[in-house]
Coordinates of C-alpha atoms in Angstrom, one line a residue:
X177 CA 0.3 0.0 0.2
X178 CA 2.8 2.3 1.1
X179 CA 4.6 1.8 -2.2
X180 CA 1.6 2.5 -4.9
X181 CA 1.0 6.0 -2.7
X182 CA 5.0 6.8 -3.2
X183 CA 4.5 5.6 -6.9
X184 CA 1.5 7.7 -7.1
X185 CA 3.2 10.5 -5.3
X186 CA 5.8 10.7 -7.9
X187 CA 3.2 10.4 -10.7
X188 CA 2.0 13.6 -9.3
X189 CA 5.0 15.3 -9.1
X190 CA 6.4 14.3 -12.5
X191 CA 3.2 15.5 -13.9
X192 CA 3.0 18.7 -11.9
X193 CA 6.9 19.2 -13.6
X194 CA 5.9 18.3 -16.9
X195 CA 2.9 21.0 -16.7
X196 CA 5.6 23.3 -15.6
X197 CA 7.5 23.4 -18.3
X198 CA 5.0 23.6 -21.0
X199 CA 3.4 26.5 -18.9
X200 CA 5.8 29.0 -17.7
X201 CA 4.9 32.3 -15.9
X202 CA 5.3 35.3 -18.0
X203 CA 8.8 35.8 -18.1
X204 CA 9.7 39.8 -16.4
X205 CA 11.2 42.6 -18.6
X206 CA 14.9 42.5 -18.2
X207 CA 16.4 43.8 -15.6
X208 CA 20.0 44.7 -16.3
X209 CA 18.9 46.3 -19.8
X210 CA 18.2 50.3 -19.6
X211 CA 14.7 51.8 -19.0
X212 CA 12.6 52.1 -21.9
X213 CA 11.7 55.6 -22.6
X214 CA 8.7 56.7 -22.1
X215 CA 5.9 59.4 -20.8
X216 CA 3.9 59.6 -17.8
X217 CA 0.6 58.5 -20.1
X218 CA 2.6 55.6 -21.4
X219 CA 3.2 54.4 -18.2
X220 CA 0.0 55.0 -16.9
X221 CA -1.6 52.8 -19.7
X222 CA 1.5 50.0 -19.3
X223 CA 0.7 49.5 -15.9
X224 CA -0.9 46.4 -14.7
X225 CA -0.2 45.0 -18.2
X226 CA 0.1 41.3 -18.2
X227 CA 2.0 39.7 -21.1
X228 CA -0.6 38.8 -23.0
X229 CA -2.4 42.5 -22.4
X230 CA 1.2 43.6 -23.8
X231 CA 0.8 41.5 -27.2
X232 CA -2.7 42.8 -27.7
X233 CA -1.2 45.9 -28.0
X234 CA 0.2 45.0 -31.2
X235 CA -2.7 43.7 -33.0
X236 CA -5.5 45.9 -35.3
X237 CA -8.0 44.3 -36.6
X238 CA -10.6 45.5 -39.1
X239 CA -14.0 46.7 -38.8
X240 CA -16.9 47.4 -41.5
X241 CA -17.3 51.2 -40.7
X242 CA -21.0 50.5 -39.5
X243 CA -22.4 48.8 -35.9
X244 CA -23.3 45.7 -36.7
X245 CA -26.4 44.4 -34.9
X246 CA -25.4 44.1 -31.1
X247 CA -26.6 40.5 -30.9
X248 CA -24.7 39.4 -33.8
X249 CA -22.3 36.6 -33.6
X250 CA -19.6 39.4 -35.8
X251 CA -20.4 41.9 -33.2
X252 CA -19.9 39.9 -30.3
X253 CA -16.5 38.7 -31.6
X254 CA -15.7 42.1 -32.3
X255 CA -16.6 42.9 -28.4
X256 CA -14.3 40.1 -27.3
X257 CA -11.6 41.3 -29.1
X258 CA -11.7 44.8 -27.9
X259 CA -13.0 44.5 -24.2
X260 CA -11.5 41.3 -23.3
X261 CA -8.4 40.6 -25.6
X262 CA -7.7 44.2 -25.9
X263 CA -6.5 44.6 -29.1
X264 CA -4.7 47.8 -29.8
X265 CA -6.5 49.3 -32.5
X266 CA -8.6 49.2 -35.7
X267 CA -8.3 49.3 -39.0
X268 CA -11.4 50.8 -41.8
X269 CA -12.0 49.2 -44.4
X270 CA -15.0 49.0 -46.9
X271 CA -18.2 46.1 -46.9
X272 CA -17.9 44.0 -50.0
X273 CA -21.8 43.4 -50.7
X274 CA -22.3 41.1 -53.3
X275 CA -20.1 42.4 -56.5
X276 CA -20.1 46.1 -55.2
X277 CA -18.1 47.6 -52.1
X278 CA -20.0 50.0 -49.9
X279 CA -18.5 52.6 -48.3
X280 CA -19.0 53.9 -44.6
X281 CA -21.3 56.7 -43.8
X282 CA -19.7 59.3 -41.6
X283 CA -22.1 59.9 -39.0
X284 CA -22.5 56.0 -38.4
X285 CA -19.0 55.8 -38.3
X286 CA -18.4 57.9 -35.8
X287 CA -20.9 56.8 -33.7
X288 CA -19.5 53.8 -34.0
X289 CA -16.0 54.7 -33.2
X290 CA -17.3 56.3 -29.6
X291 CA -18.9 53.7 -28.9
X292 CA -16.3 50.8 -29.6
X293 CA -13.7 53.4 -27.8
X294 CA -16.0 53.2 -24.9
X295 CA -14.7 49.2 -24.8
X296 CA -11.5 49.7 -24.5
X297 CA -9.6 49.7 -21.4
X298 CA -6.4 51.8 -23.3
X299 CA -7.8 53.9 -26.2
X300 CA -8.0 52.3 -29.3
X301 CA -5.4 53.5 -32.3
X302 CA -7.8 53.7 -35.6
X303 CA -6.7 53.4 -39.0
X304 CA -7.4 53.6 -42.5
X305 CA -6.2 53.6 -46.2
X306 CA -7.2 57.2 -46.7
X307 CA -5.3 56.9 -50.0
X308 CA -7.8 59.2 -52.1
X309 CA -8.2 61.4 -48.5
X310 CA -11.3 59.7 -46.9
X311 CA -13.5 59.1 -49.7
X312 CA -11.7 56.1 -50.3
X313 CA -13.2 54.8 -47.3
X314 CA -16.1 56.9 -46.5
X315 CA -19.0 58.9 -48.3
X316 CA -19.6 62.5 -48.4
X317 CA -16.1 63.5 -47.8
X318 CA -13.4 64.9 -50.3
X319 CA -13.6 63.3 -53.4
X320 CA -9.2 63.8 -54.2
X321 CA -8.2 61.6 -57.2
X322 CA -5.5 58.8 -57.4
X323 CA -1.8 59.4 -56.2
X324 CA -1.0 59.3 -60.4
X325 CA -3.0 62.3 -61.1
X326 CA -0.9 64.2 -58.5
X327 CA 2.0 63.2 -60.4
X328 CA 0.8 64.0 -63.3
X329 CA -0.4 67.9 -62.0
X330 CA 3.1 68.3 -60.9
X331 CA 2.5 70.6 -57.7
X332 CA 3.4 69.9 -54.6
X333 CA 1.1 72.4 -53.5
X334 CA -1.6 70.2 -54.2
X335 CA -0.5 67.0 -52.4
X336 CA 0.3 69.3 -49.3
X337 CA -3.2 70.2 -49.4
X338 CA -4.8 66.5 -49.8
X339 CA -2.6 66.0 -46.7
X340 CA -4.1 68.2 -44.7
X341 CA -7.6 68.1 -45.5
X342 CA -7.3 64.6 -45.4
X343 CA -6.2 64.9 -41.3
X344 CA -8.6 67.0 -40.6
X345 CA -11.7 65.1 -42.3
X346 CA -9.9 61.4 -40.3
X347 CA -9.6 63.4 -36.9
X348 CA -13.4 64.5 -37.4
X349 CA -14.6 61.3 -38.1
X350 CA -12.1 59.4 -35.1
X351 CA -9.4 57.9 -37.5
X352 CA -6.0 58.9 -36.3
X353 CA -3.7 56.8 -38.0
X354 CA -3.4 57.1 -42.4
X355 CA -1.9 54.2 -44.5
X356 CA -0.7 57.0 -47.0
X357 CA 1.2 58.2 -48.7
X358 CA 2.5 55.1 -51.5
X359 CA 5.8 55.4 -51.6
X360 CA 6.5 53.2 -54.0
X361 CA 7.8 53.9 -57.8
X362 CA 5.7 52.5 -60.5
X363 CA 8.5 51.7 -62.8
X364 CA 6.9 48.4 -63.9
X365 CA 3.4 49.0 -66.6
X366 CA 2.5 45.8 -66.1
X367 CA 2.0 46.4 -62.3
X368 CA -1.2 45.1 -61.2
X369 CA -1.7 46.4 -57.2
X370 CA 0.1 49.4 -56.9
X371 CA -0.2 51.6 -60.9
X372 CA -2.1 54.9 -60.4
X373 CA -1.8 54.5 -56.4
X374 CA 1.7 55.5 -57.2
X375 CA 3.0 59.3 -57.7
X376 CA 5.1 58.1 -60.9
X377 CA 7.7 56.1 -62.4
X378 CA 10.5 59.2 -61.2
X379 CA 12.0 58.6 -57.4
X380 CA 12.5 62.3 -57.3
X381 CA 9.2 63.7 -58.1
X382 CA 7.7 60.8 -56.0
X383 CA 10.0 61.7 -53.3
X384 CA 8.7 65.7 -53.5
X385 CA 5.1 64.7 -53.4
X386 CA 5.5 62.3 -50.4
X387 CA 7.5 65.0 -48.7
X388 CA 4.7 67.5 -49.5
X389 CA 1.7 65.1 -48.3
X390 CA 3.0 64.5 -45.2
X391 CA 3.8 67.9 -44.2
X392 CA 0.2 69.2 -45.3
X393 CA -0.6 66.4 -42.5
X394 CA 1.5 67.3 -39.9
X395 CA 0.5 71.3 -40.3
X396 CA -2.0 71.2 -38.3
X397 CA -1.3 70.0 -34.3
X398 CA -4.5 70.1 -33.6
X399 CA -6.1 67.7 -36.6
X400 CA -2.8 65.5 -36.1
X401 CA -2.6 62.3 -38.3
X402 CA 0.3 60.0 -38.2
X403 CA 1.4 59.3 -41.5
X404 CA 2.5 56.0 -43.5
X405 CA 4.8 55.7 -46.3
X406 CA 4.6 52.4 -47.8
X407 CA 5.0 49.6 -49.0
X408 CA 8.7 49.0 -48.0
X409 CA 11.4 48.5 -49.7
X410 CA 9.6 49.3 -52.5
X411 CA 6.2 47.7 -54.2
X412 CA 6.7 49.4 -57.8
X413 CA 8.6 46.9 -60.2
X414 CA 6.0 43.9 -59.7
X415 CA 3.7 42.3 -62.1
X416 CA 2.0 40.1 -59.0
X417 CA -0.8 41.3 -57.2
X418 CA 0.8 40.6 -53.2
X419 CA -2.9 39.9 -52.3
X420 CA -3.1 36.5 -54.3
X421 CA 0.9 35.7 -54.1
X422 CA 4.4 36.6 -53.4
X423 CA 6.2 39.1 -55.7
X424 CA 10.2 39.2 -56.2
X425 CA 12.1 42.4 -56.6
X426 CA 14.9 41.8 -58.4
X427 CA 16.9 45.1 -58.0
X428 CA 20.3 45.3 -56.8
X429 CA 20.8 46.9 -53.8
X430 CA 22.9 49.8 -55.8
X431 CA 19.3 50.2 -57.8
X432 CA 17.9 50.1 -55.0
X433 CA 19.6 53.2 -53.5
X434 CA 19.3 55.0 -57.0
X435 CA 15.0 54.1 -57.1
X436 CA 13.0 52.3 -54.7
X437 CA 14.4 53.6 -51.6
X438 CA 14.5 57.4 -52.7
X439 CA 10.8 58.3 -51.5
X440 CA 11.3 56.8 -48.6
X441 CA 14.6 58.4 -47.4
X442 CA 12.5 61.6 -48.0
X443 CA 9.4 60.5 -45.9
X444 CA 12.1 60.0 -43.3
X445 CA 13.4 63.0 -43.7
X446 CA 10.3 64.6 -43.5
X447 CA 9.2 63.1 -40.2
X448 CA 7.1 60.0 -41.3
X449 CA 5.0 58.4 -38.4
X450 CA 5.2 54.8 -39.9
X451 CA 6.0 52.7 -42.5
X452 CA 4.4 49.9 -43.9
X453 CA 6.2 46.8 -45.1
X454 CA 5.6 45.1 -48.7
X455 CA 4.7 41.4 -48.7
X456 CA 7.4 41.0 -51.6
X457 CA 11.0 39.3 -51.6
X458 CA 14.3 41.2 -52.3
X459 CA 16.5 38.5 -53.0
X460 CA 19.2 40.9 -52.6
X461 CA 18.9 41.9 -49.0
X462 CA 17.1 38.9 -47.7
X463 CA 17.0 34.7 -48.7
X464 CA 14.9 34.4 -51.7
X465 CA 11.1 33.5 -51.2
X466 CA 11.4 35.4 -48.0
X467 CA 8.6 38.3 -47.7
X468 CA 10.2 41.7 -46.6
X469 CA 7.7 41.5 -43.7
X470 CA 9.4 38.7 -42.1
X471 CA 13.2 39.9 -43.2
X472 CA 14.9 41.0 -40.4
X473 CA 18.1 42.4 -42.9
X474 CA 15.3 44.2 -44.3
X475 CA 13.1 45.7 -41.3
X476 CA 16.2 45.8 -39.0
X477 CA 19.1 45.7 -41.1
X478 CA 17.9 48.3 -43.8
X479 CA 15.1 50.6 -42.2
X480 CA 15.7 50.5 -39.0
X481 CA 20.0 50.2 -39.1
X482 CA 20.7 51.8 -42.5
X483 CA 18.1 54.3 -43.2
X484 CA 17.8 55.3 -39.2
X485 CA 14.1 54.8 -39.0
X486 CA 13.1 55.4 -35.4
X487 CA 9.2 55.5 -35.7
X488 CA 6.4 52.4 -35.9
X489 CA 7.0 49.5 -38.6
X490 CA 3.6 48.1 -39.2
X491 CA 3.1 45.0 -41.6
X492 CA 0.8 45.3 -44.4
X493 CA -2.3 43.0 -43.7
X494 CA -1.0 39.9 -43.1
X495 CA -4.4 38.2 -44.3
X496 CA -2.8 38.4 -47.5
X497 CA -2.3 35.9 -49.7
X498 CA 1.2 36.1 -50.0
X499 CA 1.9 35.8 -46.0
X500 CA -1.5 33.6 -45.5
X501 CA -0.5 30.9 -47.9
X502 CA 3.1 30.4 -46.3
X503 CA 2.7 30.8 -42.7
X504 CA -0.1 30.4 -40.3
X505 CA -1.3 33.4 -38.3
X506 CA 1.1 32.6 -35.1
X507 CA 3.7 32.2 -37.3
X508 CA 3.9 35.1 -39.5
X509 CA 3.0 37.1 -36.1
X510 CA 5.9 35.9 -34.4
X511 CA 8.3 36.3 -37.3
X512 CA 7.0 39.7 -38.0
X513 CA 8.4 40.9 -34.9
X514 CA 11.4 38.9 -34.9
X515 CA 12.1 40.9 -37.9
X516 CA 11.7 44.3 -36.8
X517 CA 7.7 45.1 -37.1
X518 CA 5.7 46.9 -34.2
X519 CA 2.4 46.4 -34.8
X520 CA 0.7 43.3 -36.8
X521 CA -1.9 44.6 -39.2
X522 CA -5.2 42.0 -40.1
X523 CA -4.3 38.1 -38.9
X524 CA -5.9 36.3 -40.6
X525 CA -7.1 34.6 -37.1
X526 CA -6.0 37.6 -34.5
X527 CA -6.5 35.1 -31.1
X528 CA -4.0 32.9 -33.0
X529 CA -1.3 35.2 -33.6
X530 CA -1.9 36.5 -30.1
X531 CA -1.1 33.2 -28.6
X532 CA 1.8 32.2 -30.7
X533 CA 3.5 35.6 -30.1
X534 CA 3.4 35.2 -26.1
X535 CA 4.4 31.5 -26.2
X536 CA 7.6 32.5 -28.5
X537 CA 8.1 35.3 -25.3
X538 CA 7.4 32.3 -22.8
X539 CA 9.6 29.7 -24.8
X540 CA 12.6 32.4 -25.4
X541 CA 12.1 32.6 -28.9
X542 CA 11.1 36.5 -28.2
X543 CA 11.9 38.5 -25.3
X544 CA 9.3 40.3 -23.0
X545 CA 11.6 43.7 -23.9
X546 CA 11.2 43.4 -27.4
X547 CA 7.4 43.4 -27.0
X548 CA 7.7 46.1 -24.7
X549 CA 9.6 48.2 -27.1
X550 CA 6.5 47.7 -29.3
X551 CA 4.1 48.7 -27.0
X552 CA 5.7 51.8 -26.2
X553 CA 5.8 52.7 -29.5
X554 CA 2.2 52.2 -30.0
X555 CA 1.3 54.0 -26.8
X556 CA 3.6 56.7 -27.5
X557 CA 1.3 56.7 -30.9
X558 CA -1.8 57.2 -29.3
X559 CA -0.9 59.9 -26.8
X560 CA 0.7 61.7 -29.8
X561 CA -3.3 62.4 -31.3
X562 CA -4.3 62.8 -28.3
X563 CA -6.3 59.8 -26.8
X564 CA -4.7 60.1 -23.7
X565 CA -7.1 63.4 -22.9
X566 CA -9.8 62.6 -25.5
X567 CA -10.8 59.5 -27.3
X568 CA -14.5 60.1 -28.9
X569 CA -15.1 62.4 -31.4
X570 CA -17.7 65.4 -31.3
X571 CA -20.6 64.1 -34.2
X572 CA -22.2 67.3 -34.1
X573 CA -19.1 69.2 -35.8
X574 CA -18.4 66.5 -38.4
X575 CA -20.6 68.3 -40.6
X576 CA -18.5 71.5 -40.3
X577 CA -15.5 69.8 -41.7
X578 CA -15.6 67.5 -43.7
X579 CA -16.8 67.5 -48.1
X580 CA -16.4 71.6 -47.4
X581 CA -16.7 73.6 -50.3
X582 CA -12.8 74.7 -50.4
X583 CA -11.3 71.4 -50.4
X584 CA -14.0 70.2 -53.4
X585 CA -13.2 72.7 -55.5
X586 CA -9.5 71.7 -54.9
X587 CA -9.8 68.3 -55.5
X588 CA -11.4 69.1 -58.5
X589 CA -8.8 71.6 -59.5
X590 CA -6.2 68.3 -59.0
X591 CA -8.3 66.1 -61.7
X592 CA -8.5 69.1 -63.9
X593 CA -4.9 69.7 -64.0
X594 CA -4.1 66.0 -64.3
X595 CA -5.8 65.5 -67.9
X596 CA -3.0 64.4 -69.7
X597 CA -3.4 64.2 -73.6
X598 CA -0.9 61.8 -74.9
X599 CA -2.2 61.2 -78.5
X600 CA -4.2 63.5 -80.7
X601 CA -3.0 63.3 -84.4
X602 CA -6.7 64.3 -85.8
X603 CA -7.3 67.3 -83.3
X604 CA -10.1 65.3 -82.1
X605 CA -9.8 66.7 -78.5
X606 CA -11.3 69.0 -77.7
X607 CA -14.5 67.8 -79.9
X608 CA -15.2 69.7 -82.7
X609 CA -19.1 68.8 -82.6
X610 CA -20.1 67.3 -79.4
X611 CA -23.5 66.6 -80.7
X612 CA -22.4 64.5 -83.2
X613 CA -20.1 61.9 -81.1
X614 CA -21.7 58.7 -79.6
X615 CA -20.4 58.1 -75.7
X616 CA -19.6 54.4 -74.8
X617 CA -18.9 53.6 -70.9
X618 CA -16.8 51.0 -70.5
X619 CA -17.6 49.8 -67.1
X620 CA -15.4 47.2 -64.8
X621 CA -18.7 45.7 -63.6
X622 CA -22.6 46.1 -64.4
X623 CA -23.1 47.1 -60.5
X624 CA -20.3 49.9 -60.6
X625 CA -21.0 53.6 -60.0
X626 CA -18.4 54.8 -62.0
X627 CA -19.6 56.1 -65.1
X628 CA -22.6 58.0 -63.5
X629 CA -20.8 61.3 -63.4
X630 CA -19.4 60.9 -66.6
X631 CA -22.6 60.2 -68.4
X632 CA -24.9 62.7 -66.2
X633 CA -22.6 65.3 -67.3
X634 CA -23.1 64.7 -71.1
X635 CA -26.1 64.6 -70.8
X636 CA -26.4 68.0 -68.8
X637 CA -24.9 69.4 -72.0
X638 CA -26.2 67.2 -74.4
X639 CA -29.8 66.2 -73.3
X640 CA -30.4 64.2 -76.3
X641 CA -26.8 62.4 -76.6
X642 CA -26.4 58.5 -77.6
X643 CA -24.9 57.1 -74.3
X644 CA -24.0 53.4 -74.0
X645 CA -22.3 51.3 -71.2
X646 CA -21.2 48.5 -71.4
X647 CA -19.4 46.0 -68.9
X648 CA -17.7 43.0 -68.8
X649 CA -20.1 40.9 -67.8
X650 CA -21.9 41.3 -71.4
X651 CA -21.9 39.3 -74.0
X652 CA -20.1 40.0 -77.3
X653 CA -23.3 40.2 -79.0
X654 CA -25.1 41.7 -76.1
X655 CA -22.3 44.5 -76.6
X656 CA -22.9 44.9 -80.7
X657 CA -25.9 45.5 -79.9
X658 CA -25.7 47.9 -77.5
X659 CA -23.5 49.8 -80.0
X660 CA -26.0 49.3 -83.3
X661 CA -28.6 51.0 -81.4
X662 CA -26.2 54.4 -81.1
X663 CA -27.3 56.2 -84.2
X664 CA -25.6 58.9 -86.2
X665 CA -22.0 58.2 -84.9
X666 CA -19.9 60.8 -86.4
X667 CA -17.0 59.5 -83.8
X668 CA -16.8 57.5 -80.8
X669 CA -15.8 58.7 -77.1
X670 CA -15.2 55.9 -74.8
X671 CA -14.4 56.1 -71.3
X672 CA -12.6 53.2 -70.3
X673 CA -12.5 52.6 -66.7
X674 CA -9.2 50.1 -65.5
X675 CA -8.5 50.4 -61.7
X676 CA -6.8 48.6 -59.4
X677 CA -8.6 45.9 -57.0
X678 CA -7.3 43.7 -54.5
X679 CA -7.3 39.9 -55.7
X680 CA -8.4 40.6 -58.9
X681 CA -4.8 39.8 -60.2
X682 CA -4.8 42.0 -63.6
X683 CA -5.9 45.6 -64.3
X684 CA -6.9 46.3 -67.6
X685 CA -9.9 46.1 -70.2
X686 CA -11.4 42.7 -71.0
X687 CA -10.8 41.1 -74.5
X688 CA -14.2 41.5 -75.3
X689 CA -14.3 45.2 -74.5
X690 CA -11.0 45.6 -75.9
X691 CA -12.0 44.0 -79.0
X692 CA -15.2 46.2 -79.5
X693 CA -12.8 49.5 -79.2
X694 CA -10.3 48.4 -81.4
X695 CA -13.2 48.1 -84.3
X696 CA -14.7 51.5 -83.8
X697 CA -13.6 54.6 -86.0
X698 CA -12.3 57.3 -85.0
X699 CA -12.4 57.0 -81.0
X700 CA -11.2 59.4 -78.6
X701 CA -10.2 56.9 -75.9
X702 CA -10.3 58.4 -72.0
X703 CA -8.8 56.0 -69.5
X704 CA -10.2 56.6 -66.3
X705 CA -7.7 55.2 -63.3
X706 CA -5.1 52.8 -65.7
X707 CA -2.8 55.3 -67.6
X708 CA -1.3 52.1 -69.5
X709 CA -4.2 51.5 -71.8
X710 CA -2.5 53.0 -74.6
X711 CA -0.9 50.3 -74.7
X712 CA -3.5 48.2 -76.7
X713 CA -4.8 50.4 -78.6
X714 CA -1.7 52.4 -80.0
X715 CA -3.5 54.0 -83.1
X716 CA -6.9 55.1 -81.3
X717 CA -8.2 58.6 -82.8
X718 CA -7.1 60.0 -79.4
X719 CA -5.6 59.4 -75.8
X720 CA -6.7 61.1 -72.8
X721 CA -5.6 59.8 -69.5
X722 CA -7.0 61.1 -66.2
X723 CA -5.1 58.6 -64.1
X724 CA -7.9 58.1 -61.3
X725 CA -11.6 56.4 -61.3
X726 CA -12.6 59.4 -58.9
X727 CA -15.6 61.2 -59.8
X728 CA -13.9 64.3 -59.8
X729 CA -11.7 62.4 -62.7
X730 CA -14.9 62.1 -64.5
X731 CA -15.9 65.7 -64.4
X732 CA -13.2 66.7 -65.3
X733 CA -12.7 64.9 -68.7
X734 CA -16.0 65.6 -69.8
X735 CA -15.0 69.3 -69.3
X736 CA -11.7 68.8 -71.5
X737 CA -14.0 66.9 -73.9
X738 CA -16.2 70.2 -74.9
X739 CA -13.1 72.7 -74.6
X740 CA -14.2 74.3 -71.2
X741 CA -11.1 73.8 -69.6
X742 CA -7.1 73.5 -70.9
X743 CA -5.7 70.5 -70.5
X744 CA -1.7 70.8 -69.4
X745 CA -0.9 67.4 -67.7
X746 CA 2.1 65.3 -68.3
X747 CA 2.7 62.1 -68.3
X748 CA 4.1 60.8 -64.7
X749 CA 5.1 57.4 -66.2
X750 CA 6.6 56.1 -69.4
X751 CA 3.9 54.0 -71.6
X752 CA 6.3 52.1 -73.8
X753 CA 7.0 52.4 -76.5
X754 CA 4.4 54.5 -77.2
X755 CA 5.5 57.7 -74.4
X756 CA 7.7 58.7 -72.2
X757 CA 7.8 60.5 -68.6
X758 CA 7.2 64.3 -69.2
X759 CA 5.0 63.7 -72.7
X760 CA 1.6 65.5 -72.9
X761 CA 0.1 68.1 -75.6
X762 CA -1.3 71.2 -74.2
X763 CA -4.8 72.1 -75.7
X764 CA -6.3 75.6 -74.6
X765 CA -9.8 76.3 -73.5
X766 CA -12.4 76.8 -76.6
X767 CA -15.7 76.8 -74.5
X768 CA -16.9 78.1 -70.9
X769 CA -19.8 76.4 -69.3
X770 CA -21.9 79.7 -70.2
X771 CA -21.3 80.1 -73.8
X772 CA -21.8 76.3 -74.0
X773 CA -25.3 76.5 -72.7
X774 CA -26.1 79.6 -75.6
X775 CA -24.7 77.2 -78.2
X776 CA -26.6 75.0 -80.3
X777 CA -25.4 72.1 -79.4
X778 CA -28.6 71.1 -77.2

């Protein structure tokens, strides 16, 4: 009996020892290390944080800008991640509804953020991809065009103004951190994911616009937003959508210094608050096949040590295919922190990511101090935007800030000045007889609102205009039938929408739409978005690029067609082998809206 009792006690002790080996208490910060510099507010927020609490501060989860049903599973999960798991922040994304995306409504967004801020023990840092100003994610805000339109306009003061307005509108809505400007140099015309999100292909010109935007966003301390240069070390020379698969930059270090890194250096000099990593492999810097997001040689060796960047390093979304296909949520999170990242954006499984990082610290793979270094940076960023003083926004003042007439006028100026006439051998632009032209809108899908402004503005000027809208979902027979219904076409104006979209993998017109355009003559082709469409139509009668699908760009295109505004933009990219950077045909305005209304066109 005694022998059996001894064996039982021994078994219990062994089990306890085994459990202790598996689950050790969280290690304290290294007492021999110098103390982390932090403010009183940061120390107050960190007081009493467990290791898991600290890890949670590094995680940023997505939300859709409106409050879901409080009884829904989605909302309960969201509340748990904020109140119980204590994540550090949020990122606003568009809500996909079937084949369309829906933006947030400004007042609903502000109310939702005020609501969830009350759930958080430590204030939430709210972020968003405001690449075209807040209008990229929120309705009824200033509709700035894409970055490449600023490159075509060629005036850093316009980018500075965009930064100022974006900051003002973001803060009014409750957003503190914007993932912009794009510092990628788009020197690959086949790039399906950067394209017109970039300011252009000249690194010095891109750097000047990056710098100007950051300065504008930081110009009003009351409306200060955290800015982000992306996608480090440069995503411009790729032909792969990294939402789907890994892209590789084949440049050597010398080329990187001369081209890709130039805008990032300018951003750092301008005081950019954060830099977003790219899910791209750079064999000249790190092992082939290793995304920069997970590469210490790039995030620590190049960005921290060589370039001297001291701010926040945030990953691109960790749910993207490049990462999700090759790494679990937990492994990706740990590797990103090992590489030098501070903030983990959109892990596919936030719970698994946090658990893996905690385990990595407990096992000694990561140190507690390494986690705390990033926590201090994130909390300092929260203090920098005033979250230690106030976390809610005043919804009554939103209408006084967003979508102001002054900002709208300036956004329209950018779109107008960006218009670049690349080809016009027959002087088709401006239209000599707009009433004799037929107008085709090539939408990206039948549910898209793109083209509505263009069509409405044509009909304002020509109520009886022959207008048809086509989309890739139509059969070729249906397309041909729609064109046949147009009568008396002395010429054709084709407004072709082609924009960058995540997970699409390509950018351009579908085969049937492209063949249809080639069958029409004479054609004025307007590229709304992707400027490289000219490569598919080298002999088109006239070619004009807007560099954006924004409604301001639609209006600018119509005004230019009717001779109401001058055309003076310059290509910020090459369109090989047809056009070089800096090219553009200048055209004077020939009509004004007033004398147009009094003319016989109507």
